[in-house]
Short mmCIF file of C-alpha atoms and ligand atoms in Angstrom, two decimals:
data_model
loop_
_atom_site.label_atom_id
_atom_site.label_comp_id
_atom_site.label_asym_id
_atom_site.label_seq_id
_atom_site.Cartn_x
_atom_site.Cartn_y
_atom_site.Cartn_z
CA MET A 348 4.57 -6.19 -19.42
CA GLU A 349 7.27 -3.96 -20.82
CA ILE A 350 7.09 -0.23 -20.08
CA ILE A 351 9.54 2.15 -21.74
CA ALA A 352 10.07 5.86 -22.31
CA LYS A 353 10.73 6.98 -25.86
CA GLN A 354 11.34 10.28 -27.56
CA ALA A 355 9.19 10.07 -30.68
CA ASN A 356 6.50 11.96 -32.56
CA ALA A 357 3.11 10.59 -31.61
CA ASP A 358 1.80 10.68 -35.21
CA LYS A 359 4.69 8.60 -36.56
CA HIS A 360 4.96 6.02 -33.77
CA LYS A 361 3.60 2.61 -34.84
CA ALA A 362 1.46 0.97 -32.14
CA ALA A 363 -1.91 -0.71 -31.66
CA ILE A 364 -3.14 2.45 -29.94
CA VAL A 365 -1.81 5.93 -29.40
CA ALA A 366 -3.48 7.84 -26.54
CA LEU A 367 -3.82 11.63 -26.69
CA ALA A 368 -4.76 14.02 -23.90
CA VAL A 369 -7.76 16.32 -24.13
CA ARG A 370 -8.38 19.09 -21.60
CA ASP A 371 -11.11 21.72 -21.96
CA GLY A 372 -11.83 20.50 -25.48
CA LYS A 373 -8.22 21.09 -26.54
CA PHE A 374 -5.17 18.97 -27.27
CA THR A 375 -1.81 19.53 -25.63
CA ALA A 376 1.22 20.03 -27.91
CA GLN A 377 1.80 16.28 -28.34
CA GLY A 378 -1.81 15.73 -29.45
CA SER A 379 -1.98 18.87 -31.60
CA ALA A 380 0.88 17.51 -33.72
CA VAL A 381 -1.11 14.33 -34.35
CA ASP A 382 -4.25 16.31 -35.14
CA LYS A 383 -2.26 18.31 -37.66
CA ALA A 384 -0.92 15.13 -39.28
CA ALA A 385 -4.53 13.88 -39.44
CA GLY A 386 -5.63 17.06 -41.19
CA GLY A 387 -7.70 18.32 -38.25
CA HIS A 388 -9.78 15.12 -38.12
CA LEU A 389 -9.24 14.71 -34.37
CA SER A 390 -10.18 18.23 -33.32
CA ALA A 391 -13.29 17.86 -35.49
CA VAL A 392 -14.20 14.71 -33.52
CA VAL A 393 -13.66 16.52 -30.21
CA LYS A 394 -15.94 19.33 -31.46
CA LEU A 395 -18.73 16.81 -32.05
CA GLY A 396 -18.82 16.44 -28.28
CA ASP A 397 -18.58 12.65 -27.97
CA LEU A 398 -15.78 12.85 -25.46
CA ASP A 399 -17.06 13.56 -21.96
CA ALA A 400 -14.99 16.17 -20.09
CA LYS A 401 -14.80 14.01 -16.96
CA ALA A 402 -11.27 12.75 -16.35
CA GLY A 403 -10.85 9.17 -17.54
CA SER A 404 -13.51 9.42 -20.26
CA THR A 405 -12.30 7.97 -23.56
CA VAL A 406 -13.23 7.76 -27.24
CA LEU A 407 -11.56 5.19 -29.49
CA LEU A 408 -11.05 5.98 -33.19
CA HIS A 409 -9.87 3.53 -35.84
CA LYS A 410 -7.62 4.02 -38.87
CA VAL A 411 -7.19 7.76 -38.52
CA PRO A 412 -5.57 9.10 -41.72
CA GLY A 413 -2.01 10.39 -41.35
CA VAL A 414 -1.43 8.53 -38.07
CA ALA A 415 0.91 5.51 -37.88
CA ALA A 416 -0.91 3.84 -34.95
CA GLU A 417 -3.88 1.58 -35.78
CA ARG A 418 -6.13 3.39 -33.32
CA VAL A 419 -6.25 6.76 -31.62
CA LEU A 420 -7.60 6.95 -28.07
CA LEU A 421 -8.77 10.37 -26.93
CA VAL A 422 -8.57 10.69 -23.15
CA SER A 423 -9.93 13.47 -20.92
CA VAL A 424 -7.16 14.23 -18.43
CA GLY A 425 -8.84 16.82 -16.17
CA THR A 426 -6.72 19.08 -14.02
CA SER A 427 -5.86 17.39 -10.71
CA GLU A 428 -3.36 14.65 -9.92
CA LYS A 429 -6.22 12.26 -9.24
CA ASP A 430 -7.71 13.19 -12.62
CA PHE A 431 -4.45 12.33 -14.34
CA ARG A 432 -4.25 8.97 -12.56
CA ASP A 433 -7.85 8.21 -13.55
CA ALA A 434 -7.01 9.11 -17.14
CA ALA A 435 -3.91 6.93 -17.24
CA ARG A 436 -5.81 4.00 -15.75
CA ALA A 437 -8.69 4.45 -18.21
CA ALA A 438 -6.28 4.53 -21.15
CA VAL A 439 -4.69 1.25 -20.05
CA LYS A 440 -8.11 -0.35 -19.47
CA ALA A 441 -9.35 0.77 -22.90
CA ALA A 442 -6.19 -0.53 -24.55
CA GLY A 443 -6.32 -3.87 -22.75
CA SER A 444 -8.92 -5.39 -25.06
CA ALA A 445 -7.04 -4.32 -28.19
CA GLY A 446 -3.81 -5.93 -27.01
CA GLY A 447 -0.37 -5.20 -28.41
CA GLU A 448 1.37 -1.91 -27.75
CA LEU A 449 -0.15 1.17 -26.17
CA ALA A 450 1.71 4.42 -26.77
CA LEU A 451 0.73 7.35 -24.58
CA ALA A 452 1.31 10.96 -25.53
CA LEU A 453 0.21 12.27 -22.15
CA THR A 454 3.36 13.54 -20.48
CA ASP A 455 2.86 17.18 -21.49
CA ALA A 456 -0.63 16.97 -19.99
CA ALA A 457 0.68 16.51 -16.44
CA PRO A 458 -1.21 18.58 -13.85
CA LYS A 459 0.12 21.94 -12.69
CA GLY A 460 3.47 21.69 -10.90
CA ARG A 461 4.22 18.21 -12.23
CA ASP A 462 6.63 17.30 -15.01
CA ALA A 463 6.98 14.56 -17.62
CA ALA A 464 8.86 12.25 -15.24
CA TRP A 465 6.01 12.49 -12.74
CA ALA A 466 3.53 11.64 -15.48
CA ALA A 467 5.69 8.72 -16.63
CA GLU A 468 5.78 7.27 -13.13
CA GLU A 469 2.01 7.59 -12.72
CA ILE A 470 1.49 5.91 -16.09
CA ALA A 471 3.69 3.00 -15.02
CA VAL A 472 1.80 2.61 -11.74
CA ALA A 473 -1.52 2.82 -13.60
CA ALA A 474 -0.40 0.28 -16.19
CA PHE A 475 0.18 -2.32 -13.49
CA ASP A 476 -2.94 -1.40 -11.54
CA ALA A 477 -5.34 -1.44 -14.48
CA SER A 478 -3.98 -4.62 -16.06
CA TYR A 479 -4.17 -6.68 -12.85
CA LYS A 480 -6.04 -9.98 -13.16
CA TYR A 481 -6.63 -12.61 -10.50
CA GLU A 482 -6.19 -16.07 -12.03
CA THR A 483 -4.39 -18.27 -9.49
CA THR A 484 -7.32 -20.50 -8.56
CA LYS A 485 -9.28 -20.43 -11.85
CA SER A 486 -9.03 -23.47 -14.09
CA LYS A 487 -9.39 -21.38 -17.27
CA LYS A 488 -7.05 -18.47 -17.83
CA ASP A 489 -8.17 -15.31 -19.64
CA GLU A 490 -7.42 -15.75 -23.34
CA LYS A 491 -7.68 -12.10 -24.42
CA PRO A 492 -4.37 -10.92 -25.85
CA GLY A 493 -3.83 -8.23 -23.19
CA LEU A 494 -1.40 -5.37 -23.17
CA LYS A 495 2.14 -6.39 -24.22
CA LYS A 496 3.98 -3.10 -24.17
CA VAL A 497 3.44 0.42 -22.89
CA THR A 498 5.45 3.22 -24.47
CA VAL A 499 5.48 6.60 -22.76
CA LEU A 500 6.15 9.17 -25.46
CA VAL A 501 8.29 12.01 -24.13
CA GLY A 502 9.83 15.21 -25.43
CA LYS A 503 13.42 16.12 -26.08
CA ASP A 504 15.81 15.52 -23.16
CA GLU A 505 13.08 13.88 -21.06
CA GLU A 506 13.86 10.27 -21.86
CA LYS A 507 16.41 9.59 -19.11
CA ALA A 508 14.39 11.07 -16.24
CA ALA A 509 11.25 9.37 -17.53
CA ALA A 510 13.01 5.99 -17.67
CA ALA A 511 14.11 6.33 -14.02
CA ALA A 512 10.58 7.34 -13.05
CA ILE A 513 9.16 4.36 -14.90
CA ALA A 514 11.53 2.04 -13.03
CA ALA A 515 10.30 3.46 -9.71
CA GLY A 516 6.67 3.33 -10.82
CA SER A 517 7.04 -0.24 -12.03
CA ALA A 518 8.58 -1.35 -8.72
CA LEU A 519 5.56 0.16 -6.96
CA GLY A 520 3.01 -1.15 -9.47
CA GLU A 521 4.42 -4.65 -9.25
CA ALA A 522 4.36 -4.45 -5.44
CA VAL A 523 0.73 -3.32 -5.40
CA ASN A 524 -0.28 -6.23 -7.63
CA PHE A 525 1.74 -8.64 -5.50
CA GLY A 526 -0.22 -7.38 -2.50
CA LYS A 527 -3.54 -7.79 -4.33
CA ASP A 528 -2.65 -11.38 -5.16
CA LEU A 529 -1.88 -12.16 -1.50
CA GLY A 530 -5.21 -10.64 -0.43
CA ASN A 531 -7.31 -12.32 -3.09
CA LEU A 532 -5.79 -15.75 -2.58
CA PRO A 533 -8.36 -17.95 -0.76
CA PRO A 534 -7.71 -18.63 2.91
CA ASN A 535 -7.07 -22.32 2.36
CA PHE A 536 -4.13 -21.25 0.17
CA CYS A 537 -3.03 -18.05 1.89
CA THR A 538 -2.11 -19.54 5.27
CA PRO A 539 0.51 -18.27 7.73
CA SER A 540 2.90 -20.79 6.17
CA HIS A 541 2.21 -19.34 2.72
CA LEU A 542 2.98 -15.81 3.92
CA ALA A 543 6.22 -17.09 5.45
CA ALA A 544 7.15 -18.79 2.16
CA GLN A 545 6.46 -15.54 0.28
CA ALA A 546 8.68 -13.60 2.66
CA LYS A 547 11.44 -16.17 2.14
CA ASP A 548 11.08 -15.82 -1.64
CA ILE A 549 11.40 -12.05 -1.41
CA ALA A 550 14.45 -12.38 0.82
CA LYS A 551 16.09 -14.67 -1.72
CA LYS A 552 15.17 -12.54 -4.71
CA PHE A 553 16.37 -9.25 -3.28
CA GLY A 554 19.12 -10.30 -0.87
CA MET A 555 17.26 -9.64 2.38
CA LYS A 556 17.52 -11.46 5.69
CA VAL A 557 14.53 -13.46 6.85
CA GLU A 558 13.63 -15.30 10.01
CA VAL A 559 10.44 -17.26 10.69
CA LEU A 560 9.64 -17.99 14.33
CA GLU A 561 7.43 -20.98 15.13
CA ARG A 562 4.99 -21.50 17.98
CA ALA A 563 7.66 -22.83 20.40
CA ASP A 564 9.87 -19.75 19.77
CA ILE A 565 6.87 -17.47 20.14
CA GLU A 566 5.86 -19.08 23.45
CA LYS A 567 9.43 -18.74 24.70
CA LEU A 568 9.30 -15.01 23.99
CA GLY A 569 6.30 -14.76 26.31
CA MET A 570 3.79 -13.77 23.64
CA GLY A 571 0.81 -15.14 25.58
CA SER A 572 -1.59 -12.82 23.78
CA PHE A 573 -0.54 -13.81 20.24
CA VAL A 574 -0.64 -17.51 21.18
CA SER A 575 -4.12 -17.12 22.69
CA VAL A 576 -5.47 -16.14 19.26
CA ALA A 577 -3.67 -18.86 17.31
CA LYS A 578 -4.34 -21.78 19.60
CA GLY A 579 -7.85 -22.62 18.34
CA SER A 580 -6.54 -23.24 14.82
CA THR A 581 -4.83 -26.27 13.35
CA GLU A 582 -2.79 -24.06 11.00
CA PRO A 583 0.64 -23.37 12.54
CA MET A 584 1.22 -19.74 13.60
CA LYS A 585 4.31 -17.78 12.47
CA LEU A 586 6.17 -14.62 13.35
CA ILE A 587 7.91 -13.42 10.19
CA VAL A 588 10.86 -11.01 10.32
CA LEU A 589 12.13 -9.69 6.97
CA LYS A 590 15.08 -7.27 6.88
CA HIS A 591 16.18 -4.99 4.06
CA GLU A 592 19.57 -3.50 4.88
CA GLY A 593 19.75 -0.77 2.27
CA GLY A 594 21.06 1.98 4.55
CA ALA A 595 24.17 2.56 6.64
CA LYS A 596 25.03 0.04 9.36
CA ASP A 597 24.48 2.55 12.18
CA GLU A 598 21.22 3.90 10.77
CA LYS A 599 18.13 3.01 12.81
CA PRO A 600 15.58 0.99 10.85
CA VAL A 601 12.01 1.85 10.00
CA VAL A 602 9.88 -1.07 11.19
CA LEU A 603 6.61 -2.06 9.51
CA VAL A 604 4.31 -4.38 11.44
CA GLY A 605 1.41 -6.06 9.61
CA LYS A 606 -1.64 -7.87 11.03
CA GLY A 607 -1.63 -11.30 9.42
CA ILE A 608 -4.92 -12.99 10.36
CA THR A 609 -5.30 -15.25 7.33
CA PHE A 610 -8.90 -15.94 8.32
CA ASP A 611 -10.97 -14.21 10.99
CA SER A 612 -14.03 -16.27 11.95
CA GLY A 613 -14.30 -14.26 15.16
CA GLY A 614 -13.34 -17.31 17.23
CA ILE A 615 -15.75 -18.25 20.02
CA SER A 616 -17.31 -14.78 19.58
CA LEU A 617 -18.23 -16.09 16.13
CA LYS A 618 -19.05 -13.63 13.35
CA PRO A 619 -22.36 -13.89 11.44
CA GLY A 620 -22.14 -16.09 8.36
CA GLU A 621 -23.02 -13.50 5.76
CA GLY A 622 -19.93 -12.10 4.08
CA MET A 623 -17.62 -14.05 6.33
CA ASP A 624 -15.58 -15.07 3.28
CA GLU A 625 -14.30 -11.49 3.18
CA MET A 626 -12.39 -12.15 6.37
CA LYS A 627 -9.74 -13.77 4.18
CA TYR A 628 -8.59 -10.16 3.67
CA ASP A 629 -7.83 -9.86 7.37
CA MET A 630 -4.17 -10.47 6.49
CA MET A 631 -3.87 -7.39 4.32
CA GLY A 632 -1.86 -5.51 6.95
CA ALA A 633 0.69 -8.29 6.53
CA GLY A 634 0.05 -8.46 2.78
CA SER A 635 0.68 -4.76 2.25
CA VAL A 636 3.78 -4.78 4.45
CA ILE A 637 5.26 -7.81 2.64
CA ALA A 638 4.33 -6.29 -0.73
CA THR A 639 5.97 -3.00 0.25
CA MET A 640 9.15 -4.96 1.03
CA HIS A 641 8.94 -6.43 -2.48
CA GLY A 642 8.93 -2.91 -3.92
CA VAL A 643 11.68 -1.78 -1.56
CA GLY A 644 13.85 -4.68 -2.71
CA ARG A 645 13.10 -4.15 -6.39
CA ALA A 646 13.93 -0.42 -6.14
CA LYS A 647 17.02 -1.11 -3.96
CA LEU A 648 15.86 1.60 -1.58
CA PRO A 649 18.82 3.06 0.38
CA LEU A 650 17.18 2.66 3.78
CA ASN A 651 17.07 0.08 6.56
CA VAL A 652 13.57 -1.39 6.70
CA ILE A 653 12.30 -4.32 8.76
CA ALA A 654 8.93 -6.00 8.31
CA VAL A 655 7.47 -7.92 11.24
CA VAL A 656 4.37 -10.03 10.65
CA PRO A 657 2.50 -11.95 13.34
CA THR A 658 0.28 -14.37 11.45
CA CYS A 659 -2.29 -17.03 12.37
CA GLU A 660 -5.97 -17.92 11.97
CA ASN A 661 -8.70 -16.89 14.42
CA MET A 662 -10.90 -20.00 14.79
CA PRO A 663 -13.42 -21.44 17.24
CA ALA A 664 -12.44 -24.77 18.81
CA GLY A 665 -12.55 -26.71 22.06
CA ASN A 666 -9.15 -25.31 22.90
CA ALA A 667 -9.79 -21.79 21.59
CA SER A 668 -9.68 -18.73 23.86
CA LYS A 669 -12.97 -17.89 25.59
CA PRO A 670 -14.52 -14.56 26.49
CA GLY A 671 -13.35 -13.90 30.05
CA ASP A 672 -9.92 -15.51 29.61
CA VAL A 673 -7.02 -13.43 30.89
CA VAL A 674 -3.67 -13.61 29.05
CA THR A 675 -0.22 -12.18 29.74
CA THR A 676 1.37 -10.23 26.91
CA MET A 677 5.11 -10.14 26.14
CA SER A 678 5.21 -6.70 27.78
CA GLY A 679 4.04 -8.22 31.08
CA GLN A 680 0.70 -6.39 30.95
CA THR A 681 -2.35 -8.63 31.30
CA VAL A 682 -5.45 -8.54 29.08
CA GLU A 683 -8.97 -9.76 29.69
CA ILE A 684 -10.36 -11.10 26.41
CA LEU A 685 -13.96 -9.88 26.47
CA ASN A 686 -14.47 -10.62 22.80
CA THR A 687 -12.38 -13.13 20.85
CA ASP A 688 -13.24 -11.23 17.64
CA ALA A 689 -11.05 -8.32 18.76
CA GLU A 690 -8.05 -10.52 17.92
CA GLY A 691 -6.00 -8.16 15.74
CA ARG A 692 -4.85 -6.07 18.68
CA LEU A 693 -4.02 -9.27 20.59
CA ILE A 694 -1.49 -10.40 18.01
CA LEU A 695 -0.20 -6.89 17.27
CA CYS A 696 0.53 -5.95 20.88
CA ASP A 697 3.10 -8.73 21.21
CA ALA A 698 4.67 -7.93 17.83
CA LEU A 699 4.88 -4.27 18.88
CA THR A 700 6.75 -5.27 22.04
CA TYR A 701 9.02 -7.58 20.05
CA VAL A 702 10.19 -4.75 17.74
CA GLU A 703 11.70 -2.78 20.66
CA ARG A 704 14.85 -4.86 20.11
CA PHE A 705 15.50 -3.13 16.77
CA ASP A 706 15.81 0.34 18.37
CA PRO A 707 13.56 1.62 15.57
CA ALA A 708 13.63 5.10 14.00
CA ALA A 709 9.86 4.66 13.70
CA VAL A 710 7.31 1.85 13.79
CA VAL A 711 4.24 1.80 11.56
CA ASP A 712 1.70 -0.95 12.08
CA VAL A 713 -0.87 -1.74 9.42
CA ALA A 714 -4.06 -3.63 10.19
CA THR A 715 -7.60 -4.37 9.05
CA LEU A 716 -8.38 -3.70 12.68
CA THR A 717 -11.97 -2.50 13.12
CA GLY A 718 -15.34 -2.42 11.41
CA ALA A 719 -15.79 0.86 13.29
CA CYS A 720 -13.12 2.45 11.09
CA VAL A 721 -15.19 1.54 8.03
CA ILE A 722 -18.17 3.27 9.62
CA ALA A 723 -16.08 6.35 10.44
CA LEU A 724 -14.19 6.83 7.18
CA GLY A 725 -15.83 4.54 4.64
CA HIS A 726 -13.64 3.09 1.92
CA ILE A 727 -11.90 6.35 1.04
CA ALA A 728 -9.44 7.17 3.80
CA THR A 729 -7.26 4.95 5.95
CA GLY A 730 -7.47 5.72 9.69
CA LEU A 731 -4.18 7.11 10.97
CA TYR A 732 -3.16 7.25 14.64
CA SER A 733 0.22 8.25 16.06
CA ASN A 734 2.01 9.09 19.29
CA LYS A 735 4.19 11.56 17.34
CA ASP A 736 2.73 14.40 15.28
CA ALA A 737 5.73 14.71 12.96
CA LEU A 738 5.40 11.04 12.01
CA ALA A 739 1.66 11.43 11.41
CA LYS A 740 2.41 14.39 9.11
CA GLU A 741 4.95 12.36 7.14
CA LEU A 742 2.41 9.61 6.54
CA LEU A 743 -0.38 12.05 5.64
CA ALA A 744 1.91 13.75 3.13
CA ALA A 745 3.03 10.41 1.68
CA GLY A 746 -0.63 9.45 1.24
CA GLU A 747 -1.40 12.71 -0.56
CA THR A 748 1.59 12.35 -2.88
CA ALA A 749 0.80 8.74 -3.68
CA GLY A 750 -2.96 9.23 -4.07
CA ASP A 751 -3.53 6.77 -1.19
CA ARG A 752 -4.79 8.98 1.57
CA ALA A 753 -5.17 8.67 5.34
CA TRP A 754 -7.05 10.77 7.87
CA HIS A 755 -5.54 11.70 11.24
CA MET A 756 -7.66 10.39 14.12
CA PRO A 757 -7.36 11.26 17.85
CA LEU A 758 -5.54 9.17 20.46
CA TRP A 759 -6.68 11.21 23.46
CA ASP A 760 -6.37 9.88 27.00
CA GLU A 761 -10.12 10.20 27.56
CA TYR A 762 -10.65 7.29 25.21
CA GLN A 763 -8.37 5.02 27.26
CA GLU A 764 -10.89 4.74 30.09
CA SER A 765 -13.18 2.41 28.19
CA LEU A 766 -10.51 -0.29 28.23
CA LYS A 767 -10.78 -0.76 32.02
CA SER A 768 -11.08 -4.31 33.32
CA ASN A 769 -11.86 -5.57 36.82
CA PHE A 770 -9.78 -8.70 36.27
CA ALA A 771 -6.73 -7.64 34.23
CA ASP A 772 -4.66 -4.55 33.40
CA MET A 773 -6.98 -3.88 30.49
CA ALA A 774 -9.82 -5.35 28.43
CA ASN A 775 -9.39 -6.07 24.74
CA ILE A 776 -12.51 -4.08 23.76
CA GLY A 777 -13.86 -0.67 24.68
CA GLY A 778 -17.47 -0.96 23.59
CA ARG A 779 -19.06 0.28 20.37
CA PRO A 780 -18.52 4.06 20.61
CA GLY A 781 -15.27 5.11 18.91
CA GLY A 782 -14.32 1.50 18.25
CA SER A 783 -11.47 2.34 15.90
CA VAL A 784 -10.04 4.85 18.40
CA THR A 785 -10.19 2.53 21.40
CA ALA A 786 -8.50 -0.22 19.37
CA ALA A 787 -5.67 2.22 18.60
CA CYS A 788 -5.60 3.19 22.30
CA PHE A 789 -5.10 -0.46 23.17
CA LEU A 790 -2.08 -0.63 20.83
CA SER A 791 -0.67 2.63 22.20
CA ARG A 792 -0.10 0.88 25.53
CA TYR A 793 2.56 -1.25 23.85
CA THR A 794 4.36 1.45 21.84
CA LYS A 795 5.56 3.91 24.46
CA LYS A 796 9.25 3.31 23.76
CA TYR A 797 9.39 4.59 20.17
CA ASP A 798 7.76 6.82 17.56
CA TRP A 799 4.75 4.90 16.36
CA ALA A 800 1.89 5.18 13.92
CA HIS A 801 -1.04 2.86 13.30
CA LEU A 802 -2.96 2.55 10.03
CA ASP A 803 -6.46 1.05 10.24
CA ILE A 804 -7.07 -0.20 6.69
CA ALA A 805 -10.30 -2.12 7.32
CA GLY A 806 -12.14 0.13 4.83
CA THR A 807 -9.42 0.69 2.26
CA ALA A 808 -7.68 -2.66 1.77
CA TRP A 809 -10.44 -4.24 -0.30
CA ARG A 810 -13.73 -3.70 -2.10
CA SER A 811 -16.92 -5.71 -1.76
CA GLY A 812 -19.67 -6.02 -4.34
CA ALA A 813 -19.18 -6.62 -8.06
CA ALA A 814 -15.56 -5.43 -8.02
CA LYS A 815 -14.81 -7.56 -4.96
CA GLY A 816 -11.08 -7.81 -4.43
CA ALA A 817 -7.98 -6.47 -2.73
CA THR A 818 -6.97 -2.89 -3.60
CA GLY A 819 -3.29 -3.12 -2.74
CA ARG A 820 -3.64 -0.15 -0.38
CA PRO A 821 -1.71 1.14 1.55
CA VAL A 822 1.34 -0.07 -0.42
CA PRO A 823 1.56 3.26 -2.33
CA MET A 824 1.46 5.32 0.90
CA LEU A 825 4.02 3.13 2.68
CA THR A 826 6.33 3.12 -0.34
CA GLN A 827 6.18 6.89 -0.66
CA PHE A 828 6.77 7.26 3.09
CA LEU A 829 9.92 5.12 2.84
CA ARG A 830 11.15 6.87 -0.31
CA ALA A 831 10.81 10.25 1.39
CA ARG A 832 12.69 8.91 4.43
CA ALA A 833 15.47 7.60 2.19
CA ALA A 834 15.66 10.98 0.43
CA ALA A 835 15.82 12.72 3.82
CA VAL A 836 18.68 10.50 4.98
CA ALA A 837 20.56 11.10 1.72
CA GLY A 838 19.92 14.86 2.03
CA ALA A 839 21.16 14.90 5.60
CA LYS A 840 24.29 13.01 4.56
CA SER A 841 25.23 15.33 1.74
CA ALA A 842 24.56 18.33 3.98
CA ALA A 843 26.81 16.80 6.62
CA LYS A 844 29.55 16.39 4.03
CA ALA A 845 29.40 20.02 2.91
CA ALA A 846 31.75 22.62 4.47
CA LYS A 847 30.91 23.01 8.17
CA PRO A 848 28.64 20.15 9.04
CA ALA A 849 26.65 21.73 11.84
CA LYS A 850 24.10 19.32 13.24
CA VAL A 851 21.25 21.77 12.83
CA GLU A 852 21.98 22.18 9.13
CA ALA A 853 21.93 18.46 8.53
CA LYS A 854 18.62 18.28 10.31
CA SER A 855 16.99 21.04 8.30
CA ALA A 856 18.39 19.53 5.11
CA ALA A 857 16.68 16.34 6.07
CA LYS A 858 13.46 18.28 6.43
CA VAL A 859 13.87 19.89 3.03
CA ALA A 860 14.64 16.52 1.50
CA ALA A 861 11.61 15.06 3.17
CA LYS A 862 9.49 17.79 1.63
CA ALA A 863 10.91 17.05 -1.81
CA ALA A 864 9.50 13.57 -1.14
CA LYS A 865 9.09 11.80 -4.48
CA PRO A 866 12.42 12.29 -6.26
CA ALA A 867 10.63 12.23 -9.58
CA ALA A 868 8.08 14.80 -8.49
CA LYS A 869 10.09 18.01 -8.65
CA LYS A 870 8.12 21.13 -9.44
CA LYS A 871 8.42 22.58 -12.91
CA ALA A 872 11.06 25.29 -13.08
N1 BES B 1893 -10.98 -8.08 11.21
C1 BES B 1893 -11.96 -7.42 11.97
C2 BES B 1893 -12.19 -5.98 11.55
C3 BES B 1893 -12.91 -5.79 10.24
C4 BES B 1893 -14.29 -5.79 10.21
C5 BES B 1893 -12.22 -5.55 9.10
C6 BES B 1893 -14.96 -5.58 9.02
C7 BES B 1893 -12.89 -5.34 7.92
C8 BES B 1893 -14.26 -5.34 7.88
C9 BES B 1893 -11.56 -7.40 13.45
O1 BES B 1893 -10.80 -8.45 13.88
C10 BES B 1893 -12.82 -7.41 14.24
O2 BES B 1893 -13.52 -8.37 14.16
N2 BES B 1893 -13.10 -6.32 14.94
C11 BES B 1893 -14.27 -6.21 15.70
C12 BES B 1893 -13.92 -5.59 17.01
C13 BES B 1893 -15.01 -5.62 18.02
C14 BES B 1893 -15.26 -7.05 18.46
C15 BES B 1893 -14.61 -4.77 19.18
C16 BES B 1893 -15.24 -5.31 14.93
O3 BES B 1893 -14.79 -4.39 14.26
O4 BES B 1893 -16.43 -5.59 14.96
MN1 MN B 1894 -12.00 -10.10 14.49
ZN1 ZN B 1895 -9.69 -9.41 12.45
#
């Protein structure tokens, strides 16, 4: 799909559909011009009341006199950022069945404090999101024409900034869809080997370094916990390390760690059969981390980022781990496996020890870790835990900006007690109360040497029911987090260059830059 920015009058632009914004029963300037060209036909339609005021509601009109496009789509844009995203997505969805080119005259309808470039980026992200189709394992492909081209109509002098914003939005949109594809791919296709092959492809495409460790290497590292999960499966386990060196040589990397259980049967602590197919999504920590790297590579982000993915299946077998087994982790700490279904933390703890070697600026792990997190936060917010408040704040802010939100959960010492074991340094479960918290507490015992955050995406990474499928979350949050970090580093550098480069100044500049977050999201003057 081609997405471009163009300075043109919405009434004269030839397309299959032109979309116009309606807010409080009124058009913005871009839409008013079209209404005028149509002799007031459009405002008369709005007066009839067919268009619901709820953001994302649409009405499609054909052959409107005085308008060059074949159809006019009226879209309620609401007032908030979420409203605008809903509206953009709805416009793309509505246009999908018509096919051809969709032109959107929505940039002057951006919510308060946001400009045309912001709107252009959101439209690009929405265009990818709303046009996503899963087809890999279907014998018949969808034959509908589909959207060929999206043109974001902008005002005078806005074209250049909008084009840059569209490039950033497309990199993100493409990454989100890449992540959805990984998640939706059936578990007999999406194996640890498949994830490793995908990482290698990304490395080749974007000039990154990649290393894939095999079982023998992993055993040699002393990852007794990770191996204990993988050993009941006939699929070979992998530890994937993917490096994007976009920053300065001496700059510490941000490390993303993703849980890559390509199928979670529960192991000997077998899960009930109903809905077990959904445990193919148990690799979406890995999927979202690998997808984020895709976007980072596409956007050539000026930052050092490393993705580390421990990946294997969790299966029952004669040689699988048993409840009561005690294993030794790479850190030297021992773990009593009381439930083989609490396997995510068992593979993550070793990966989290492994990443110490990178002397990370920060480590963020992403995992479909607990059903308890779904109970706590539903499918709306990702659970966020951190041993560093400033890092938690960065991630919360990134989630807000990207419309992919997290909620800060506690990591208090009192919760640690439930992990006591009589036969090892700790147990791998803490009982039902606060299950998402105690899982995070378990991980915190392996992350003492660096700034760390943990995202429990069990509720947000996919949907069940009729719209069953991967959501691509938290790729938008992670991407925004990394973009803000890159902007902060750039800000600190230019501050250091200026006149007297006092260390304090550089630091506060970094803070300011971090606040400016999305480069394309500057406030209106
Ligand atoms: N992959 C699951 C967590 C999960 C459950 C994700 C439901 C999405 C939806 C994880 O490995 C798991 O099984 N966790 C157990 C932990 C328990 C045994 C302490 C859980 O949540 O029940
Ligand atoms: Mn499990
Ligand atoms: Zn799991």
